[in-house]
Coordinates of C-alpha atoms in Angstrom, one line a residue:
M1 CA -168.6 -50.5 -48.4
A2 CA -168.9 -51.7 -44.8
F3 CA -171.7 -50.1 -42.7
K4 CA -170.4 -47.6 -40.2
P5 CA -172.7 -47.2 -37.2
E6 CA -173.6 -43.7 -36.1
T7 CA -171.1 -42.6 -33.5
N8 CA -172.8 -39.3 -32.5
L9 CA -174.9 -40.3 -29.5
E10 CA -176.0 -36.9 -28.5
T11 CA -179.8 -36.5 -28.2
H12 CA -181.8 -34.9 -30.9
R13 CA -182.9 -31.3 -30.5
V14 CA -185.9 -31.1 -28.2
F15 CA -188.5 -28.4 -29.0
N16 CA -192.2 -27.9 -28.6
Q17 CA -192.1 -29.6 -25.2
P18 CA -193.2 -27.2 -22.4
E19 CA -190.7 -27.1 -19.6
P20 CA -192.0 -28.6 -16.4
R21 CA -192.9 -26.0 -13.8
E22 CA -190.3 -26.0 -11.0
S23 CA -192.5 -24.0 -8.6
L24 CA -196.1 -22.9 -8.4
A25 CA -197.3 -19.3 -7.9
L26 CA -200.3 -20.5 -6.0
W27 CA -201.3 -17.1 -4.7
A28 CA -200.3 -14.6 -7.4
E29 CA -201.8 -16.6 -10.2
D30 CA -205.1 -17.4 -8.5
A31 CA -207.1 -14.2 -8.6
P32 CA -210.4 -15.8 -7.4
L33 CA -208.7 -17.2 -4.3
R34 CA -206.8 -14.0 -3.6
Q35 CA -209.9 -11.8 -4.0
T36 CA -212.1 -13.9 -1.8
V37 CA -209.6 -14.2 1.1
E38 CA -208.9 -10.4 0.9
R39 CA -212.6 -9.7 1.0
L40 CA -213.7 -12.1 3.7
A41 CA -210.6 -12.6 5.9
P42 CA -208.3 -9.6 5.2
A43 CA -206.4 -10.1 8.5
H44 CA -205.2 -13.5 7.2
A45 CA -204.4 -12.7 3.6
G46 CA -200.7 -12.1 4.3
H47 CA -200.5 -15.4 6.2
V48 CA -202.2 -17.4 3.5
A49 CA -200.0 -15.7 0.8
G50 CA -196.9 -16.8 2.8
F51 CA -198.2 -20.3 3.2
A52 CA -198.8 -20.4 -0.6
A53 CA -195.2 -19.3 -1.3
T54 CA -193.9 -22.0 1.1
V55 CA -195.8 -25.0 -0.3
G56 CA -195.6 -23.9 -3.9
A57 CA -191.8 -23.5 -3.8
S58 CA -189.6 -25.9 -5.8
E59 CA -188.3 -27.8 -2.7
S60 CA -191.9 -28.5 -1.6
L61 CA -192.8 -29.9 -5.0
L62 CA -189.7 -32.1 -4.8
E63 CA -190.7 -33.3 -1.3
A64 CA -194.3 -34.0 -2.5
R65 CA -193.0 -36.2 -5.3
Q66 CA -190.7 -38.0 -2.9
A67 CA -193.4 -38.6 -0.4
N68 CA -195.8 -39.8 -3.0
R69 CA -193.3 -42.2 -4.7
C70 CA -191.9 -43.6 -1.4
P71 CA -195.0 -44.7 0.6
P72 CA -195.0 -45.4 4.3
E73 CA -193.9 -48.8 5.7
L74 CA -195.4 -50.7 8.7
K75 CA -193.0 -51.8 11.4
T76 CA -195.0 -54.2 13.5
F77 CA -192.1 -55.6 15.6
D78 CA -188.5 -54.7 16.4
R79 CA -185.6 -57.1 15.7
A80 CA -186.1 -58.8 19.1
G81 CA -189.8 -59.5 18.6
R82 CA -191.2 -56.6 20.7
R83 CA -194.3 -55.0 19.3
L84 CA -193.7 -51.6 17.8
D85 CA -196.9 -50.9 15.8
E86 CA -195.2 -47.9 14.1
V87 CA -195.2 -46.5 10.6
E88 CA -192.1 -45.2 9.0
F89 CA -192.3 -42.3 6.5
H90 CA -190.0 -40.8 4.0
P91 CA -188.2 -37.7 5.3
A92 CA -190.1 -35.6 2.7
Y93 CA -193.4 -36.5 4.3
H94 CA -192.2 -35.2 7.7
E95 CA -191.0 -32.0 6.1
L96 CA -194.4 -31.4 4.4
M97 CA -196.1 -32.1 7.7
R98 CA -193.9 -29.6 9.4
K99 CA -194.7 -26.9 6.8
G100 CA -198.4 -27.6 7.1
L101 CA -198.6 -27.6 10.9
E102 CA -196.2 -24.8 11.5
G103 CA -198.1 -22.8 8.9
G104 CA -201.2 -23.1 11.0
Y105 CA -203.2 -25.6 9.0
S106 CA -204.7 -27.3 12.0
A107 CA -204.4 -24.5 14.6
L108 CA -205.1 -21.2 13.0
A109 CA -208.9 -21.5 13.1
W110 CA -208.8 -22.1 16.9
T111 CA -206.1 -19.6 17.8
A112 CA -206.7 -16.7 15.4
G113 CA -208.7 -14.7 18.0
D114 CA -210.8 -13.0 15.3
T115 CA -213.1 -13.9 12.4
G116 CA -211.7 -15.5 9.3
G117 CA -209.7 -18.4 10.8
H118 CA -211.8 -21.2 9.3
L119 CA -211.7 -19.5 5.9
A120 CA -207.9 -19.1 6.1
H121 CA -207.8 -22.8 7.1
A122 CA -209.9 -23.7 4.1
A123 CA -207.6 -21.7 1.8
M124 CA -204.6 -23.6 3.2
V125 CA -206.4 -26.9 2.5
Y126 CA -207.0 -25.8 -1.1
L127 CA -203.3 -24.8 -1.5
L128 CA -201.6 -27.8 0.1
T129 CA -204.0 -30.2 -1.8
Q130 CA -202.4 -28.9 -5.0
V131 CA -199.0 -30.0 -3.9
E132 CA -199.5 -33.2 -1.8
P133 CA -202.9 -34.1 -0.4
G134 CA -201.5 -37.2 1.4
V135 CA -200.2 -35.1 4.3
C136 CA -203.5 -33.2 4.7
C137 CA -205.4 -36.1 6.3
P138 CA -203.7 -36.1 9.8
M139 CA -203.8 -32.3 9.9
T140 CA -207.4 -32.1 8.9
M141 CA -208.4 -34.6 11.6
T142 CA -206.4 -32.6 14.2
Y143 CA -208.2 -29.4 13.2
A144 CA -211.6 -31.2 13.4
A145 CA -211.0 -33.0 16.7
I146 CA -211.1 -29.7 18.7
P147 CA -214.9 -29.3 18.5
A148 CA -215.5 -33.0 19.2
L149 CA -213.3 -32.9 22.4
A150 CA -215.4 -30.0 23.7
A151 CA -217.8 -32.6 24.8
A152 CA -215.2 -33.6 27.5
P153 CA -213.9 -30.3 28.9
D154 CA -211.3 -31.9 31.2
L155 CA -210.0 -34.0 28.4
A156 CA -210.0 -31.0 26.0
A157 CA -208.0 -28.9 28.5
R158 CA -205.2 -31.5 28.6
W159 CA -205.1 -32.1 24.8
R160 CA -205.9 -28.8 23.2
P161 CA -202.6 -27.1 23.9
G162 CA -200.7 -29.8 22.0
L163 CA -203.2 -29.9 19.2
T164 CA -203.1 -26.1 18.7
S165 CA -199.3 -25.7 19.2
A166 CA -198.6 -25.3 15.5
R167 CA -195.6 -27.5 15.9
Y168 CA -194.8 -30.8 14.3
D169 CA -193.3 -33.4 16.5
P170 CA -193.1 -36.9 15.0
A171 CA -191.3 -38.5 18.0
V172 CA -192.8 -41.7 19.3
L173 CA -193.4 -40.5 22.8
P174 CA -196.2 -40.0 25.3
A175 CA -198.3 -36.9 24.6
H176 CA -197.0 -34.9 27.6
E177 CA -193.4 -35.2 26.3
K178 CA -194.1 -33.7 22.9
A179 CA -194.1 -30.2 21.4
G180 CA -197.0 -30.8 19.1
L181 CA -199.8 -33.4 18.7
T182 CA -202.0 -34.9 16.1
I183 CA -205.3 -36.7 16.3
G184 CA -206.6 -39.6 14.1
M185 CA -209.9 -41.3 13.6
A186 CA -210.9 -45.0 13.8
M187 CA -214.6 -45.5 13.3
T188 CA -215.3 -47.8 10.4
E189 CA -215.7 -51.6 10.9
K190 CA -215.9 -54.3 8.3
Q191 CA -219.6 -55.2 8.8
G192 CA -221.0 -51.7 9.0
G193 CA -219.1 -49.1 6.9
S194 CA -221.1 -45.9 7.1
D195 CA -223.7 -47.6 9.3
L196 CA -221.8 -46.8 12.5
R197 CA -224.5 -48.3 14.8
A198 CA -223.5 -51.7 13.5
N199 CA -220.1 -51.3 15.2
Q200 CA -219.1 -54.2 17.5
T201 CA -216.0 -52.8 19.2
R202 CA -216.9 -52.9 23.0
A203 CA -215.7 -50.8 25.9
E204 CA -215.3 -52.1 29.5
R205 CA -214.9 -49.9 32.5
D206 CA -211.4 -49.8 34.1
G207 CA -211.3 -47.4 37.0
S208 CA -211.5 -43.8 35.6
G209 CA -211.1 -45.1 32.1
Y210 CA -212.2 -47.9 29.8
R211 CA -210.6 -50.8 28.0
L212 CA -211.5 -51.3 24.3
F213 CA -211.7 -54.6 22.4
G214 CA -212.4 -54.8 18.7
H215 CA -211.3 -54.3 15.1
K216 CA -211.4 -51.1 13.0
W217 CA -211.4 -51.6 9.3
F218 CA -210.0 -48.0 8.6
C219 CA -207.8 -46.0 10.9
S220 CA -206.7 -42.8 9.3
A221 CA -203.2 -41.6 10.1
P222 CA -202.2 -44.4 12.5
M223 CA -199.1 -42.6 13.8
S224 CA -201.3 -39.9 15.4
D225 CA -200.9 -39.4 19.1
A226 CA -204.5 -40.4 19.8
F227 CA -207.6 -41.5 18.0
L228 CA -211.3 -40.7 18.3
T229 CA -213.2 -43.9 18.0
L230 CA -216.6 -45.5 18.7
A231 CA -217.3 -48.5 20.9
Q232 CA -220.4 -50.1 22.5
T233 CA -221.1 -49.7 26.2
G234 CA -224.1 -50.8 28.2
E235 CA -225.7 -47.5 27.2
G236 CA -225.0 -47.8 23.5
L237 CA -222.5 -46.5 21.0
T238 CA -220.1 -44.1 22.8
C239 CA -217.2 -41.9 21.7
F240 CA -213.7 -42.5 23.2
L241 CA -210.2 -40.9 22.9
V242 CA -207.6 -43.7 22.6
P243 CA -204.0 -42.4 23.1
R244 CA -201.0 -44.3 21.8
W245 CA -199.6 -44.4 25.3
Q246 CA -201.3 -45.4 28.6
P247 CA -201.2 -43.1 31.7
D248 CA -198.1 -45.1 33.0
D249 CA -196.2 -44.2 29.8
T250 CA -196.3 -47.7 28.4
R251 CA -197.5 -48.4 24.9
N252 CA -201.2 -48.8 24.5
A253 CA -202.6 -52.0 23.1
I254 CA -203.4 -50.7 19.7
H255 CA -202.1 -53.2 17.1
L256 CA -201.6 -52.1 13.5
M257 CA -202.6 -55.2 11.5
R258 CA -201.7 -53.9 8.0
L259 CA -201.6 -50.8 5.9
K260 CA -204.2 -50.4 3.2
D261 CA -202.8 -50.6 -0.3
K262 CA -204.8 -47.7 -1.7
L263 CA -205.5 -46.4 -5.2
G264 CA -204.1 -43.0 -4.3
N265 CA -203.2 -40.8 -1.3
R266 CA -200.1 -42.9 -1.3
A267 CA -198.0 -40.6 1.0
N268 CA -200.5 -41.0 3.8
A269 CA -200.9 -44.2 5.9
S270 CA -204.3 -45.8 6.4
A271 CA -204.4 -49.0 8.6
E272 CA -206.5 -51.8 9.9
I273 CA -206.1 -51.8 13.7
E274 CA -207.2 -53.9 16.6
Y275 CA -207.8 -52.9 20.2
H276 CA -206.6 -55.6 22.6
G277 CA -207.7 -53.9 25.9
A278 CA -206.6 -50.5 24.7
W279 CA -206.9 -47.8 27.4
A280 CA -209.3 -45.0 26.5
E281 CA -211.2 -42.1 28.0
R282 CA -214.8 -41.3 27.3
V283 CA -215.7 -38.3 25.2
G284 CA -219.3 -37.1 25.7
E285 CA -222.2 -38.8 27.2
P286 CA -222.6 -42.6 27.2
G287 CA -224.7 -43.8 24.2
R288 CA -224.2 -40.4 22.4
G289 CA -221.2 -41.5 20.4
V290 CA -222.6 -40.6 17.0
P291 CA -223.7 -37.0 17.9
T292 CA -220.3 -36.5 19.6
I293 CA -218.2 -37.7 16.6
I294 CA -220.4 -35.8 14.2
E295 CA -218.8 -32.6 15.4
M296 CA -215.5 -33.9 14.0
V297 CA -217.1 -35.1 10.8
H298 CA -218.8 -31.7 10.3
H299 CA -215.4 -30.0 10.2
T300 CA -213.6 -32.7 8.2
R301 CA -216.3 -32.3 5.6
L302 CA -215.3 -28.7 5.1
D303 CA -211.9 -30.0 4.1
T304 CA -213.3 -32.7 1.8
A305 CA -215.3 -29.9 0.1
M306 CA -212.2 -27.8 -0.4
A307 CA -209.8 -30.5 -1.5
P308 CA -211.5 -31.2 -4.9
A309 CA -211.4 -27.5 -5.7
G310 CA -207.6 -27.7 -5.1
L311 CA -207.2 -30.8 -7.2
M312 CA -209.2 -29.1 -10.0
R313 CA -207.1 -26.0 -9.8
R314 CA -203.8 -27.9 -10.1
A315 CA -205.1 -30.1 -12.9
L316 CA -206.4 -27.1 -14.8
S317 CA -203.3 -25.0 -14.3
E318 CA -201.2 -27.9 -15.7
A319 CA -203.5 -28.2 -18.7
A320 CA -203.4 -24.4 -19.3
W321 CA -199.6 -24.4 -19.0
W322 CA -199.3 -27.1 -21.6
A323 CA -201.8 -25.5 -23.9
R324 CA -200.0 -22.1 -23.7
N325 CA -196.6 -23.5 -24.4
R326 CA -197.3 -26.2 -27.0
M327 CA -197.8 -25.6 -30.7
A328 CA -200.2 -27.7 -32.8
F329 CA -201.3 -27.2 -36.4
G330 CA -199.5 -23.9 -36.7
M331 CA -200.6 -22.2 -33.5
P332 CA -200.5 -22.5 -29.7
L333 CA -202.9 -25.1 -28.4
V334 CA -204.6 -22.5 -26.3
E335 CA -205.7 -20.6 -29.4
Q336 CA -207.3 -23.7 -31.0
P337 CA -211.0 -23.1 -30.6
L338 CA -211.9 -26.5 -29.4
M339 CA -209.1 -26.7 -26.8
R340 CA -210.1 -23.3 -25.6
S341 CA -213.7 -24.4 -25.3
V342 CA -212.5 -27.4 -23.1
L343 CA -210.4 -25.2 -20.9
T344 CA -213.3 -22.7 -20.5
D345 CA -215.7 -25.4 -19.5
L346 CA -213.2 -26.7 -16.9
T347 CA -212.7 -23.2 -15.6
L348 CA -216.4 -22.9 -14.8
D349 CA -216.4 -26.0 -12.6
W350 CA -213.3 -24.8 -10.8
L351 CA -214.7 -21.4 -10.1
G352 CA -217.9 -22.9 -8.8
S353 CA -216.2 -25.3 -6.5
L354 CA -213.8 -22.7 -5.1
A355 CA -216.7 -20.3 -4.5
I356 CA -218.9 -22.7 -2.7
G357 CA -216.1 -24.1 -0.6
L358 CA -214.9 -20.7 0.6
R359 CA -218.5 -19.6 1.3
V360 CA -219.0 -22.7 3.5
A361 CA -215.8 -21.9 5.3
Q362 CA -217.0 -18.3 5.9
S363 CA -220.1 -19.8 7.6
F364 CA -217.9 -21.8 10.0
D365 CA -216.5 -18.5 11.2
A366 CA -219.8 -16.9 11.8
A367 CA -221.5 -16.9 15.2
S368 CA -225.1 -16.4 14.2
D369 CA -227.7 -19.3 14.4
S370 CA -228.6 -18.8 10.8
E371 CA -225.0 -19.2 9.6
R372 CA -224.5 -22.3 11.7
A373 CA -227.6 -23.8 10.2
F374 CA -226.4 -22.8 6.8
A375 CA -223.1 -24.4 7.4
R376 CA -224.7 -27.8 8.4
L377 CA -226.5 -28.0 5.0
A378 CA -224.1 -26.2 2.7
V379 CA -221.0 -28.2 3.6
A380 CA -222.8 -31.3 2.5
L381 CA -223.9 -29.7 -0.8
A382 CA -220.3 -28.6 -1.5
K383 CA -218.8 -31.9 -0.5
Y384 CA -221.2 -33.9 -2.7
W385 CA -221.1 -31.9 -5.9
S386 CA -217.5 -30.8 -6.0
N387 CA -216.3 -34.3 -5.5
K388 CA -218.7 -35.7 -8.1
R389 CA -217.2 -33.3 -10.7
C390 CA -213.6 -33.9 -9.7
P391 CA -212.7 -37.3 -11.3
A392 CA -214.1 -36.4 -14.7
F393 CA -212.5 -32.9 -14.5
V394 CA -209.0 -34.3 -13.8
A395 CA -209.4 -36.9 -16.6
E396 CA -210.3 -34.1 -19.1
A397 CA -207.4 -32.0 -17.9
M398 CA -205.1 -35.0 -18.3
E399 CA -206.3 -35.5 -21.8
C400 CA -205.3 -31.9 -22.7
L401 CA -201.7 -33.0 -22.3
G402 CA -202.1 -36.0 -24.5
G403 CA -199.8 -39.0 -23.8
S404 CA -197.5 -36.8 -21.7
G405 CA -200.3 -36.4 -19.2
Y406 CA -200.5 -40.2 -18.7
V407 CA -196.9 -40.5 -17.7
E408 CA -195.9 -40.8 -14.0
E409 CA -193.1 -38.2 -14.4
G410 CA -195.8 -35.5 -14.4
P411 CA -198.4 -34.6 -11.8
M412 CA -201.5 -35.8 -13.7
P413 CA -201.5 -39.5 -12.7
W414 CA -201.4 -38.8 -9.0
L415 CA -204.0 -36.1 -9.4
Y416 CA -206.2 -38.6 -11.1
R417 CA -205.7 -41.3 -8.4
E418 CA -206.5 -38.7 -5.8
A419 CA -209.7 -37.4 -7.5
P420 CA -212.2 -40.0 -6.2
L421 CA -211.0 -40.0 -2.6
N422 CA -212.9 -37.1 -1.0
A423 CA -216.2 -38.3 -2.4
I424 CA -215.7 -41.5 -0.3
W425 CA -214.1 -40.1 2.9
E426 CA -216.5 -38.8 5.5
G427 CA -219.6 -40.1 3.8
S428 CA -219.9 -41.3 0.2
G429 CA -222.4 -39.7 -2.1
N430 CA -225.6 -41.5 -1.0
I431 CA -224.8 -41.0 2.7
V432 CA -224.2 -37.3 2.2
C433 CA -227.4 -36.8 0.2
L434 CA -229.4 -38.7 2.9
D435 CA -227.7 -36.4 5.5
V436 CA -229.0 -33.4 3.6
L437 CA -232.6 -34.7 3.7
R438 CA -232.2 -35.5 7.4
T439 CA -230.8 -32.1 8.1
I440 CA -233.8 -30.4 6.4
R441 CA -236.3 -32.5 8.2
K442 CA -234.7 -32.0 11.6
Q443 CA -233.5 -28.5 11.1
P444 CA -235.9 -26.6 8.8
E445 CA -234.0 -23.4 9.7
A446 CA -231.1 -24.8 7.6
L447 CA -233.2 -24.8 4.5
D448 CA -234.5 -21.4 5.4
A449 CA -230.9 -20.1 5.6
L450 CA -230.0 -21.6 2.3
A451 CA -233.2 -20.2 0.7
A452 CA -232.2 -16.7 1.9
E453 CA -228.7 -17.1 0.5
L454 CA -230.1 -18.1 -2.9
A455 CA -232.8 -15.4 -2.9
A456 CA -230.0 -12.8 -2.4
A457 CA -229.0 -13.3 -6.1
R458 CA -232.5 -12.8 -7.5
G459 CA -232.8 -10.2 -10.1
A460 CA -229.3 -10.5 -11.4
D461 CA -230.0 -13.1 -14.1
R462 CA -233.4 -14.2 -15.4
R463 CA -232.2 -17.7 -16.1
F464 CA -231.0 -18.1 -12.5
D465 CA -234.4 -16.9 -11.3
A466 CA -236.2 -19.3 -13.5
A467 CA -234.0 -22.2 -12.4
L468 CA -234.5 -21.3 -8.7
D469 CA -238.3 -21.1 -9.2
A470 CA -238.4 -24.4 -11.0
T471 CA -236.5 -26.2 -8.3
L472 CA -238.6 -24.7 -5.5
A473 CA -241.8 -25.8 -7.4
R474 CA -240.6 -29.3 -8.0
Y475 CA -239.8 -30.0 -4.4
S476 CA -242.5 -27.8 -2.7
T477 CA -244.1 -30.9 -1.3
G478 CA -241.0 -32.6 0.0
V479 CA -238.2 -34.8 -1.3
Q480 CA -238.2 -38.6 -1.5
D481 CA -235.1 -40.5 -0.8
E482 CA -234.7 -41.7 -4.4
E483 CA -234.7 -38.0 -5.5
A484 CA -232.0 -37.0 -3.1
R485 CA -229.1 -36.9 -5.6
H486 CA -231.0 -34.7 -8.0
F487 CA -232.1 -32.5 -5.2
V488 CA -228.7 -32.0 -3.8
E489 CA -227.1 -31.5 -7.2
R490 CA -229.6 -28.8 -8.0
L491 CA -229.1 -27.0 -4.7
A492 CA -225.3 -27.1 -5.1
L493 CA -225.5 -25.7 -8.6
L494 CA -227.9 -23.0 -7.6
L495 CA -225.6 -22.0 -4.7
Q496 CA -222.5 -21.9 -6.9
A497 CA -224.4 -19.8 -9.4
S498 CA -225.6 -17.4 -6.8
L499 CA -222.1 -16.9 -5.4
L500 CA -220.6 -16.3 -8.8
L501 CA -223.4 -13.8 -9.6
R502 CA -222.8 -11.8 -6.4
H503 CA -219.1 -12.1 -5.9
G504 CA -217.5 -13.5 -9.0
D505 CA -216.7 -12.6 -12.6
Q506 CA -220.0 -11.8 -14.3
L507 CA -219.0 -13.4 -17.6
A508 CA -218.2 -16.6 -15.8
A509 CA -221.4 -16.4 -13.8
S510 CA -223.5 -16.0 -17.0
A511 CA -221.7 -18.9 -18.7
F512 CA -222.1 -21.1 -15.6
I513 CA -225.9 -20.4 -15.5
R514 CA -226.4 -21.0 -19.2
T515 CA -224.6 -24.3 -19.1
R516 CA -225.2 -25.8 -15.6
L517 CA -228.7 -24.4 -14.9
D518 CA -230.3 -23.5 -18.2
G519 CA -229.5 -26.6 -20.1
E520 CA -227.3 -25.2 -22.9
W521 CA -224.7 -27.8 -22.4
G522 CA -223.7 -31.3 -23.7
R523 CA -222.6 -34.3 -21.7
T524 CA -218.9 -33.7 -21.8
F525 CA -216.5 -30.8 -21.2
G526 CA -216.0 -28.5 -24.2
T527 CA -219.7 -28.5 -25.3
L528 CA -220.4 -24.9 -24.7
P529 CA -223.1 -22.9 -26.5
E530 CA -222.3 -20.1 -28.9
G531 CA -221.6 -16.6 -27.6
I532 CA -219.3 -17.3 -24.6
D533 CA -216.1 -15.4 -24.6
A534 CA -213.8 -18.4 -24.1
A535 CA -210.6 -16.4 -24.5
R536 CA -211.4 -14.1 -21.7
L537 CA -212.4 -16.9 -19.3
V538 CA -209.3 -19.0 -20.1
A539 CA -207.2 -15.9 -19.2
M540 CA -208.5 -16.4 -15.6
I541 CA -206.6 -19.7 -15.2

């Protein structure tokens, strides 16, 4: 009998495959975020909830995927050979930028008129990072440029209205012709990296302004309307604002040499640029470039502390969705004891990172000297530790999905590529830890403020008290540079634990302290001690 090939080409029946989530309930399903915003910034809770609904909607998730899969392209020249030095983005990128800026991502903290604006901003960073962090960079720098420009009041008066307009205007036009503006940053040079004093870009006087000459190894968001940058003058390293257009409305001599081919953050453009006599205005005093730009870095660090919490939250929510809707060995994955232990362990890191990030944002809103001192120190602790946890966290969450988590059709691969970035941006781990030591030595009031914050949790858990006492005893005579990482890690964990004890879920706080501070923990996620109510903690996801 001749073989007859199968003619029924319909697919086999698909089952036990969780449906992809078409939208994200970023506010309704995140009780810790919701409770913190309602407690600390109640006037902005409705606004943040609306922003969450916008960026978590199905069309935003589609736009995020398109922006990530269709990276920006550099257009150096037009067809006739004229220099353009422009970057073209997918329309989805522009739409996400519009939603972010018009939602107040950059402006709200400076226009709210009451307390809570920085905390609401931090919540928006956390939310948008879960959807597409590539668009966050230009908005974060625009938010952070405001305090840096305060060193040049006349300059700030001209630029601030556009920077706080809460409008997105991608037109390639001089600033005075646009409805909304963004600011980028160009500091790093090849030979120096984080050692900014090694910068060789030079600035020469030209009437009321300057002309800049030099190369910048990283320029973030090169389609911004202006860039804060550093250049050498006769007085030393000085901060400048370099607009894309000169005062006569001609293009400034900022040449985009190439776009960086990055591991992640694909929707966002990062470039190498050269200044060929680019016109600039000075910001701050000559020779005081680093202290001036540090005001911008201080605020961008808030966002780099919140972003990993957002990445953790999205990765964890995807893992939990899969585990709740996937059967294995006769029961849902989420009911398998070992899977539940992994999800519980991940939950503890997410809760700690969210708590410390929002507490730091609260200190940015405060006017007291002690809170400002606390902010200088705590933002570095949050940035360092949350970002050190993030890559391993996302990898573990990816593993919860098995092979499906490794496939580009889902969100896990881009989350994984994104996970290391914020540990590098605005000071890598060693730089941040050394900054902590420098802050303590120059501003002892910052350590006093942190100590008071930690002491507020005394008496709630004997293991926390013991861990705090041990840390204080170990470093009572000072901290050597080679000890900086251990010191910063310990302070960050103590601060996270104190916040969970005072304001979080008490079961989570107890489990966090047992594992992160008291040593009842292995070296991978899912190595929890006995007696932790994993089912109750997983229900928080």
